[in-house]
PDB file of C-alpha atoms and ligand atoms in Angstrom:
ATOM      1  CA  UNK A 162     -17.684 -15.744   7.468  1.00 48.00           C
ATOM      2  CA  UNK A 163     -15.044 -13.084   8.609  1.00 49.00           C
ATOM      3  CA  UNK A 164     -15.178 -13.289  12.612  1.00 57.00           C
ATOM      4  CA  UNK A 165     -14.076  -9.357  13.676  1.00 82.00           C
ATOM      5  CA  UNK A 166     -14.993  -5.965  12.743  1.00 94.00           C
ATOM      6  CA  UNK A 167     -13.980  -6.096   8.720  1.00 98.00           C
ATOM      7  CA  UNK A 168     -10.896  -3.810   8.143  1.00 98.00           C
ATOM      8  CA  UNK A 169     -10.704  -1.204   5.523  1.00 98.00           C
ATOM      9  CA  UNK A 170      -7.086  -0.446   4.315  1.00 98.00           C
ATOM     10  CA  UNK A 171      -7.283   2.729   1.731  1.00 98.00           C
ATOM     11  CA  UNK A 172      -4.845   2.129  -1.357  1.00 98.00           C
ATOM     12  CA  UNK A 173      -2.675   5.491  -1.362  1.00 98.00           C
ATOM     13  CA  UNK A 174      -2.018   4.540  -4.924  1.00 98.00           C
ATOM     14  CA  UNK A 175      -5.200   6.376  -5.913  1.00 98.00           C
ATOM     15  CA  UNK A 176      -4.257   9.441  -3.600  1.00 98.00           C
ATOM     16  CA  UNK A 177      -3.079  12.697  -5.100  1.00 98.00           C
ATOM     17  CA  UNK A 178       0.931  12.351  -5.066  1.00 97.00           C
ATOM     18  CA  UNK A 179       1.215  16.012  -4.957  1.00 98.00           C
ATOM     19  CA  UNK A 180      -0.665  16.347  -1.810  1.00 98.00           C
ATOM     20  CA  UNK A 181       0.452  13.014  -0.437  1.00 98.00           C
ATOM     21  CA  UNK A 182       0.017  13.225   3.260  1.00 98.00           C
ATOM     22  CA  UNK A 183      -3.072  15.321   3.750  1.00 98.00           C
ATOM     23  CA  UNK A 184      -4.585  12.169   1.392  1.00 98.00           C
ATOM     24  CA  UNK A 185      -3.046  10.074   4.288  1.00 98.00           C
ATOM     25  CA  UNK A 186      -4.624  12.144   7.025  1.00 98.00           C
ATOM     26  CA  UNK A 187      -8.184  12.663   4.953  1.00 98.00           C
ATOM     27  CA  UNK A 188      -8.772   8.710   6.532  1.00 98.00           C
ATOM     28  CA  UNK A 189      -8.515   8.889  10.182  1.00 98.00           C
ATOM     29  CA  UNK A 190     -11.145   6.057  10.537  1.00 98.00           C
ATOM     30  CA  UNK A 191      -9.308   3.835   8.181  1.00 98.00           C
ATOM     31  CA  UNK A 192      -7.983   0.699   9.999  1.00 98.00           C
ATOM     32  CA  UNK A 193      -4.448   0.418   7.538  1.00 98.00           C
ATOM     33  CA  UNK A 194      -2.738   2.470   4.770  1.00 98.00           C
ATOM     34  CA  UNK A 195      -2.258   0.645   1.808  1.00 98.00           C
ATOM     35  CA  UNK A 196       1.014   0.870   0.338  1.00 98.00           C
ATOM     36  CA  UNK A 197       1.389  -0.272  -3.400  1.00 98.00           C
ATOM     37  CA  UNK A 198       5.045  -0.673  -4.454  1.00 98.00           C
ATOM     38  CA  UNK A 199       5.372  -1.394  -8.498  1.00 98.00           C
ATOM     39  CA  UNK A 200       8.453  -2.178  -9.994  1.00 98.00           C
ATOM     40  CA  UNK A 201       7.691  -1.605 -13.676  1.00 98.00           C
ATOM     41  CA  UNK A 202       9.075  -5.746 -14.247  1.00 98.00           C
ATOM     42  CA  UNK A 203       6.927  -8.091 -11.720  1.00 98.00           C
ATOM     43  CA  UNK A 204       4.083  -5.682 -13.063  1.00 98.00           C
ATOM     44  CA  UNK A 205       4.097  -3.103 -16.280  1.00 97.00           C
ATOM     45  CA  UNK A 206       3.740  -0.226 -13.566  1.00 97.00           C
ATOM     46  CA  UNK A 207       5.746   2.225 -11.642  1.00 97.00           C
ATOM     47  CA  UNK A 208       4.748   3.793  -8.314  1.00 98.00           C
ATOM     48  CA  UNK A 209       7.215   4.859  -5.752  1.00 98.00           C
ATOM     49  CA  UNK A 210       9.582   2.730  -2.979  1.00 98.00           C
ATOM     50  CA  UNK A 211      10.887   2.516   0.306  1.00 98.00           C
ATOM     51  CA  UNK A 212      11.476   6.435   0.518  1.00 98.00           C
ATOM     52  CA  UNK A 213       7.885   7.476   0.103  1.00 98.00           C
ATOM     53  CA  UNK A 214       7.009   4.682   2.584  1.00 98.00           C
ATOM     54  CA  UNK A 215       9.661   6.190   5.074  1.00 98.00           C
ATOM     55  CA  UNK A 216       7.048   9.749   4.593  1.00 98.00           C
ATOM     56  CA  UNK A 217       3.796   7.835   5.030  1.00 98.00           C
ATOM     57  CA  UNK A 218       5.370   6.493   8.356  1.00 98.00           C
ATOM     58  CA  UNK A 219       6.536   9.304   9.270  1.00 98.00           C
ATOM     59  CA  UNK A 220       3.499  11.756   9.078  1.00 98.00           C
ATOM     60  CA  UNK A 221       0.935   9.134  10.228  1.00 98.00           C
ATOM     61  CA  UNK A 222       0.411   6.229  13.265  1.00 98.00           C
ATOM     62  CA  UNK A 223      -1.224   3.837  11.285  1.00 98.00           C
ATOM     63  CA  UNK A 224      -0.388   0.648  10.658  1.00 98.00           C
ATOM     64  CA  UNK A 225       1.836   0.099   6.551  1.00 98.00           C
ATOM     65  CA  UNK A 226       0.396  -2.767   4.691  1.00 98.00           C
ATOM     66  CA  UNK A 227       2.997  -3.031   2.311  1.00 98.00           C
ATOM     67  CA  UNK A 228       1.977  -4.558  -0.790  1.00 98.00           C
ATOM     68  CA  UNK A 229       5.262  -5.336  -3.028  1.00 98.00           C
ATOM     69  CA  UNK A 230       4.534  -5.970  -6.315  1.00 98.00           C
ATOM     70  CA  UNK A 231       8.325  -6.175  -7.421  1.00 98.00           C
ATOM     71  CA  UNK A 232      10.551  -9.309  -8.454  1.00 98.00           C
ATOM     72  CA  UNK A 233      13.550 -10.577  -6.305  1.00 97.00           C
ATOM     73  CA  UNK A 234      11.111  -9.146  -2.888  1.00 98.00           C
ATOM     74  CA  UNK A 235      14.042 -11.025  -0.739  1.00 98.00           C
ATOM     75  CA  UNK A 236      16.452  -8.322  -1.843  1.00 97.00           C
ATOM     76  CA  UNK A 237      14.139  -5.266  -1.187  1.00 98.00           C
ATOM     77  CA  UNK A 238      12.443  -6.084   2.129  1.00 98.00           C
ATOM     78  CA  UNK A 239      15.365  -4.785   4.698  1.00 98.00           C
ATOM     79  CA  UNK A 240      14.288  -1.371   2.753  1.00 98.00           C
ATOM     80  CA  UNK A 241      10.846  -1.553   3.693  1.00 98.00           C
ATOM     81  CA  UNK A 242      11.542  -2.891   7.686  1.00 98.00           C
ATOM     82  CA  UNK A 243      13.205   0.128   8.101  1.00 98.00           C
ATOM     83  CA  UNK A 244      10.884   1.914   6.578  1.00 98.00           C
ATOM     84  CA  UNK A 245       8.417   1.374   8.724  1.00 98.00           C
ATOM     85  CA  UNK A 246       5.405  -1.534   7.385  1.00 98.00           C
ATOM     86  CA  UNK A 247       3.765  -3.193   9.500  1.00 98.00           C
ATOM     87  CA  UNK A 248       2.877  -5.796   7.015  1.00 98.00           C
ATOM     88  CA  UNK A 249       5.129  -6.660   4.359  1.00 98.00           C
ATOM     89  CA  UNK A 250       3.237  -9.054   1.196  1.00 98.00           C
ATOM     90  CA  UNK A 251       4.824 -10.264  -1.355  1.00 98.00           C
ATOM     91  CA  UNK A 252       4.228 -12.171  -4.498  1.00 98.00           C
ATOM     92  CA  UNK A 253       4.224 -15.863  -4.307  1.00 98.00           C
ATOM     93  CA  UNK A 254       5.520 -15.616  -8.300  1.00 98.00           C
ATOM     94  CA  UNK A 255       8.322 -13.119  -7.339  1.00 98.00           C
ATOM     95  CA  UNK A 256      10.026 -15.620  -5.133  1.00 97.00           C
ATOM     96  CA  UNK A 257      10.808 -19.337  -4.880  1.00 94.00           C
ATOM     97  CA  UNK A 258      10.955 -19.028  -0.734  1.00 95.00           C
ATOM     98  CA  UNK A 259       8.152 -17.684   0.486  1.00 98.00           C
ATOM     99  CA  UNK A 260       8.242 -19.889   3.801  1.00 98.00           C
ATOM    100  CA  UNK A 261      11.876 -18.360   4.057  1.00 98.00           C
ATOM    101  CA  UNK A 262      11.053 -15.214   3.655  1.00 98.00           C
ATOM    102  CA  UNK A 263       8.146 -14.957   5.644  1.00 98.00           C
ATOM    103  CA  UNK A 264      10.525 -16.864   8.709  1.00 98.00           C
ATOM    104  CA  UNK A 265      12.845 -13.650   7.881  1.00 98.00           C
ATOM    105  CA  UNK A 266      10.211 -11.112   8.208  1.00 98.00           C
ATOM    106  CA  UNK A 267       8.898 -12.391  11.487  1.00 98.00           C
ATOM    107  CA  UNK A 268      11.878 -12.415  12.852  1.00 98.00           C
ATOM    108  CA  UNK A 269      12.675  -9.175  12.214  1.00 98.00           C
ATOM    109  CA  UNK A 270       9.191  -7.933  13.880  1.00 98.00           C
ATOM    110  CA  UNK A 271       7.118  -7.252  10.510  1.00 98.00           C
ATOM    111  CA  UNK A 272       4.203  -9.662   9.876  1.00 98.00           C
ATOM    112  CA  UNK A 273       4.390 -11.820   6.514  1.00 98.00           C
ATOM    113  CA  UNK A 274       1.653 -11.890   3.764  1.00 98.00           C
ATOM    114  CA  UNK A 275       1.980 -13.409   0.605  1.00 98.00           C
ATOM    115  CA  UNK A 276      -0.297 -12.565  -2.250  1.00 98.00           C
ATOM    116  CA  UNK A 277      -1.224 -14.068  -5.685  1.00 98.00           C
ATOM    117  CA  UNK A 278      -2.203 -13.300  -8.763  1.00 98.00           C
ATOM    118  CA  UNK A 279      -5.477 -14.165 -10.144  1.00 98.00           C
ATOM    119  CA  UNK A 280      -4.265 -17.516 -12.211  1.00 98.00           C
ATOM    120  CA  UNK A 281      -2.101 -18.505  -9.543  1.00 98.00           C
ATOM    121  CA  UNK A 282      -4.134 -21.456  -7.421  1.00 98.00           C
ATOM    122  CA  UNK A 283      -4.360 -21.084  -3.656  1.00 98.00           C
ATOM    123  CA  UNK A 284      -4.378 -24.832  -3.366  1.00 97.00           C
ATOM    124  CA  UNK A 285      -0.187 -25.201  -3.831  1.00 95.00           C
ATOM    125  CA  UNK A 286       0.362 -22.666  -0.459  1.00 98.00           C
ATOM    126  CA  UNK A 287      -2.542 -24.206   1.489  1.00 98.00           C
ATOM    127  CA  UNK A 288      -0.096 -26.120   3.560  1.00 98.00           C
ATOM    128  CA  UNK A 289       2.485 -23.297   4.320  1.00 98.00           C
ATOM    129  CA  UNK A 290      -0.891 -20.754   5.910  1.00 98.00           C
ATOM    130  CA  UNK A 291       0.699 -20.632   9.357  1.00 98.00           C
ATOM    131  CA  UNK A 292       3.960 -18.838   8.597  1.00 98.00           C
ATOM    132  CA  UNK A 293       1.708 -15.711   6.986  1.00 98.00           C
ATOM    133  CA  UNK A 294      -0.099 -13.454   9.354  1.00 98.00           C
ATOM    134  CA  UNK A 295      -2.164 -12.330   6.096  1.00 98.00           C
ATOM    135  CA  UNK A 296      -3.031 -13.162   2.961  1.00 98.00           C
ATOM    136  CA  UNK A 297      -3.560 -10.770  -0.122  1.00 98.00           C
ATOM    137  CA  UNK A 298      -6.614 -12.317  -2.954  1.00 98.00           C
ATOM    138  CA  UNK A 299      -6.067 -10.384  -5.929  1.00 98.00           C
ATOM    139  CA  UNK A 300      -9.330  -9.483  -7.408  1.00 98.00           C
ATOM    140  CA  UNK A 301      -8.170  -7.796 -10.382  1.00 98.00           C
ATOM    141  CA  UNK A 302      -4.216  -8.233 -12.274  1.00 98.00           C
ATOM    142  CA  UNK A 303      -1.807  -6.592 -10.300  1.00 98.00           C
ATOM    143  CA  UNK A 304      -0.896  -2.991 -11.474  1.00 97.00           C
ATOM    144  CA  UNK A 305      -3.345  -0.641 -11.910  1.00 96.00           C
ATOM    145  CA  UNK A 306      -5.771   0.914  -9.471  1.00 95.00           C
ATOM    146  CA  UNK A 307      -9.171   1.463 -10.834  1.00 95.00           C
ATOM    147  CA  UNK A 308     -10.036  -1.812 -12.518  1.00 97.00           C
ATOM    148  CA  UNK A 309     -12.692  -4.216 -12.331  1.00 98.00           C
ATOM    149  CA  UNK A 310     -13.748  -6.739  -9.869  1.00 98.00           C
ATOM    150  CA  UNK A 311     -13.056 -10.557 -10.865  1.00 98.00           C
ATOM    151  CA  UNK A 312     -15.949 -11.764  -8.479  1.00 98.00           C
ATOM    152  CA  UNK A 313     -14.457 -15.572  -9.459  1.00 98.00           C
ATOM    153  CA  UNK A 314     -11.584 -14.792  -6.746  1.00 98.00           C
ATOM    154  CA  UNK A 315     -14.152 -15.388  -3.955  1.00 98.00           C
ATOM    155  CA  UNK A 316     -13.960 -18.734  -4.444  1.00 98.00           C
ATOM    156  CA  UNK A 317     -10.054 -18.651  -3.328  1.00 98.00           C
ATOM    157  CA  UNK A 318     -11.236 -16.193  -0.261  1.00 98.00           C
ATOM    158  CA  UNK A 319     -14.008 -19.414   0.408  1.00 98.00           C
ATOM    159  CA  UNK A 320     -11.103 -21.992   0.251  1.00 98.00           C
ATOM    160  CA  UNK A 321      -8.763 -20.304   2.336  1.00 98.00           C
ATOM    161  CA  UNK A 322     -11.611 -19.136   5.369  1.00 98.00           C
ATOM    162  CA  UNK A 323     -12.772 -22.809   5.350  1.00 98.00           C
ATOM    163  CA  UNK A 324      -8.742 -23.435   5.841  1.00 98.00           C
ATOM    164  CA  UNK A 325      -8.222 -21.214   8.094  1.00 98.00           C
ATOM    165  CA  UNK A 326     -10.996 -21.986  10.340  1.00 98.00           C
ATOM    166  CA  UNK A 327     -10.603 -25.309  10.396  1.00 98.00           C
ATOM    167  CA  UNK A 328      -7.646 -25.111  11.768  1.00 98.00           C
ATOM    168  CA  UNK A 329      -7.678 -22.336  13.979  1.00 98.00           C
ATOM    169  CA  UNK A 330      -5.095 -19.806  12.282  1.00 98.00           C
ATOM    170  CA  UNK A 331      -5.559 -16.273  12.718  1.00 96.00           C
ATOM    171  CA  UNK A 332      -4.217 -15.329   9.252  1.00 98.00           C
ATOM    172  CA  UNK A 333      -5.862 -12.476   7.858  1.00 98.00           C
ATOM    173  CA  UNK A 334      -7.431 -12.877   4.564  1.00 98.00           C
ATOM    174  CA  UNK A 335      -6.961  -9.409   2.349  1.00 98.00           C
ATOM    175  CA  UNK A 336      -8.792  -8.553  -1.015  1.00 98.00           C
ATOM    176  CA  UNK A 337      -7.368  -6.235  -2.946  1.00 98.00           C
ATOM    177  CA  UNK A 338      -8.921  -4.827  -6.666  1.00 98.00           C
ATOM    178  CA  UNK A 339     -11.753  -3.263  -7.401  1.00 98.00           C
ATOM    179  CA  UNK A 340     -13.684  -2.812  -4.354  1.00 98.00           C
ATOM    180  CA  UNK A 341     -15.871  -0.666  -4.015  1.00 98.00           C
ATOM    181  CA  UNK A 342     -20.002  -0.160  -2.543  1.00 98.00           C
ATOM    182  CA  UNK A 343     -21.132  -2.621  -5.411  1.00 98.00           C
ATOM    183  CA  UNK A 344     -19.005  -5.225  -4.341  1.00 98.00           C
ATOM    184  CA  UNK A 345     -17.553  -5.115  -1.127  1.00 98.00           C
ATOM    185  CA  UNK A 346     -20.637  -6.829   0.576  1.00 98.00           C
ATOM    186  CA  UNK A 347     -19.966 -10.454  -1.715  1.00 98.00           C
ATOM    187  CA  UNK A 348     -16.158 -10.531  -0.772  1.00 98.00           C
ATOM    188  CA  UNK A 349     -17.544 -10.261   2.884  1.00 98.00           C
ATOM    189  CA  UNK A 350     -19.685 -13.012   2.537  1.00 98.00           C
ATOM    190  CA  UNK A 351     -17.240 -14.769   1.462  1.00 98.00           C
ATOM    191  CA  UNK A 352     -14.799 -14.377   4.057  1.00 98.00           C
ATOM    192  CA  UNK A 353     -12.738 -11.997   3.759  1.00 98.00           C
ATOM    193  CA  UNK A 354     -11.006 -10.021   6.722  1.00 98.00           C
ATOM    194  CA  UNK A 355      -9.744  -6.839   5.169  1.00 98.00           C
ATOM    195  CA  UNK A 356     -10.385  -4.914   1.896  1.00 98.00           C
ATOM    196  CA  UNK A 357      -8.011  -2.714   0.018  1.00 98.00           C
ATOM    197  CA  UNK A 358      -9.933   0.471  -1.772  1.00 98.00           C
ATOM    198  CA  UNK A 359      -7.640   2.831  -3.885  1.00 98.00           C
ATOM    199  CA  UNK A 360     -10.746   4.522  -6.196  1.00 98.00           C
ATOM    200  CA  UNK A 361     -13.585   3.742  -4.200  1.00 98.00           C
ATOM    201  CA  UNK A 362     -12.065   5.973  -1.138  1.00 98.00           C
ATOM    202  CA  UNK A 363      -9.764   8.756  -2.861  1.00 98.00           C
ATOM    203  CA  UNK A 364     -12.026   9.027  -5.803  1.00 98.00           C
ATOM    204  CA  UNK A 365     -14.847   9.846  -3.175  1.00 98.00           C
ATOM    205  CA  UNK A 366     -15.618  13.322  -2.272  1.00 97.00           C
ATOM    206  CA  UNK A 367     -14.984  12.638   1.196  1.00 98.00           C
ATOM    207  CA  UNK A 368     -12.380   9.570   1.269  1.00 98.00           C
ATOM    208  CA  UNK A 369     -13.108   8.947   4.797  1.00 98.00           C
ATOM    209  CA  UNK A 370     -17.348   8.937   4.537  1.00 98.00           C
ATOM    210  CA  UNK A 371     -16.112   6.257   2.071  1.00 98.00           C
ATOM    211  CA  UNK A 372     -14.246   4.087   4.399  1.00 98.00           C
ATOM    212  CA  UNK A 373     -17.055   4.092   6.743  1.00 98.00           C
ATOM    213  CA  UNK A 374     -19.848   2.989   4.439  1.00 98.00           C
ATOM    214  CA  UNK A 375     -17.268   0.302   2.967  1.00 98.00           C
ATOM    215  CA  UNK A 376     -16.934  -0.882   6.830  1.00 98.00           C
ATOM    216  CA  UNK A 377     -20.591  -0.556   7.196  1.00 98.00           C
ATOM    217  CA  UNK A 378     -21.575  -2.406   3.848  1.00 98.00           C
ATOM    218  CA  UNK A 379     -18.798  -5.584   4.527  1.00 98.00           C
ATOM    219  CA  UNK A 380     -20.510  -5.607   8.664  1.00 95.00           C
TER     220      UNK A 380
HETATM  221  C1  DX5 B 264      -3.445  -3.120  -7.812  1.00 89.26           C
HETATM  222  C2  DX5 B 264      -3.120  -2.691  -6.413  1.00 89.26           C
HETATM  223  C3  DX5 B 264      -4.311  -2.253  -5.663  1.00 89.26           C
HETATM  224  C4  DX5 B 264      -4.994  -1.023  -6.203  1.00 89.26           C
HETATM  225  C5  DX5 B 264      -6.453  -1.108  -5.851  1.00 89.26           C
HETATM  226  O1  DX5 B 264      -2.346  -3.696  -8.395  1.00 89.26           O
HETATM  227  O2  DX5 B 264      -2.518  -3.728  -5.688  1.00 89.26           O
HETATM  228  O3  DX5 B 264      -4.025  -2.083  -4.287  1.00 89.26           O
HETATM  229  O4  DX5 B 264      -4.473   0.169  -5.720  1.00 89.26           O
HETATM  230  O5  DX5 B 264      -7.107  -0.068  -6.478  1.00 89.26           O
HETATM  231  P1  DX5 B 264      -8.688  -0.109  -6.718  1.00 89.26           P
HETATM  232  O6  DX5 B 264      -9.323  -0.191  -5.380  1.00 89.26           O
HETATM  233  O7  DX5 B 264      -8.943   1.199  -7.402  1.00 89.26           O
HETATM  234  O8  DX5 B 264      -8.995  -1.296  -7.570  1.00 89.26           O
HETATM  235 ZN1   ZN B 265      -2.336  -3.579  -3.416  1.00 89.26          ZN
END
């Protein structure tokens, strides 16, 4: 089981562009801001960069979790340091150093995540846990908000909570895809830390309501 109070990260993805940072401000209990960066090659989907990240920042004091879903994530990250993230996760498939780039971001003062896709096995990155601070389960394919849950990803959350107890890392394990009030409550059980909701908080009427009965359902 998850050991602290679970955190609930709101996926800005799902926000209203036009009206970007009063979305950002309609979650003052939310623990992170999500921040989904698309490339339109790693996945078939545009969103926005390192400029719109620089606004988030800028109009709000919570912590980035910056969620790069682009190829070639060594070249890009300098963009999103100065940005502002607090977090920067990549994609384990976007890069063949992931240890190396993770060393990089610590050094710079950002904590490291790494994320996978669903077909990509935990098992080959079990070993390298303790250069991430977190790490992103995708519970749907990367690039869309608003799909559906792939409750088989729990068993990666199980593997890597048994892992991470074990050996006493405090890596944080993220799930990120279709959460919502029907199934935020099984990814807690099975360990997870922190959940990402894009629909299930901006498509609320009252985004931050949302983020408290998310926190209260995954307690
Ligand atoms: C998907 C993104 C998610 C997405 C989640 O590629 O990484 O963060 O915004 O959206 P929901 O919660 O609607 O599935
Ligand atoms: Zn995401």
């Amino acid at each position: 089981m998850a050991q602290s109070t679970p955190k609930i990260a709101p996926s800005i993805l799902a926000a209203d562009f036009s009206r970007l940072g009063e979305e950002v401000n309609a979650v003052p209990d939310a623990d992170w801001i999500h921040v989904d960066i698309m490339d339109g090659h790693f996945v078939p989907n545009l969103s926005f960069g390192a400029d719109v990240t620089a606004a988030v920042h800028r109009i709000t004091d919570k912590k980035l979790d910056v969620h790069l879903m682009i190829e070639n994530p060594e070249k890009w990250v300098d963009n999103y340091i100065e940005a502002g993230a607090d977090c920067i996760v990549f994609h384990v498939e976007a890069t063949k150093e992931h240890v190396a780039l993770a060393q990089y971001l610590r050094a710079k003062g950002v904590r490291a995540g790494f994320s996978l896709r669903p077909g990509t096995p935990i098992e080959d990155y079990l070993d390298d846990l303790e250069y991430f601070d977190e790490v992103i389960v995708m519970s749907v394919e990367p690039g869309f908000g608003g799909q559906s849950f792939m409750p088989d990803q729990l068993d990666k959350v199980r593997t890597l909570r048994k892992v991470i107890d074990e050996r006493g890392l405090d890596t944080v394990i993220e799930i990120d895809g279709g959460i919502s009030a029907k199934t935020i409550a099984q990814a807690a059980e099975a360990g997870v830390d922190a959940f990402v909701a894009g629909s299930a908080v901006y498509g609320a009427e009252d985004p931050n309501k949302a983020v408290e009965e998310l926190r209260a359902l995954a307690s």
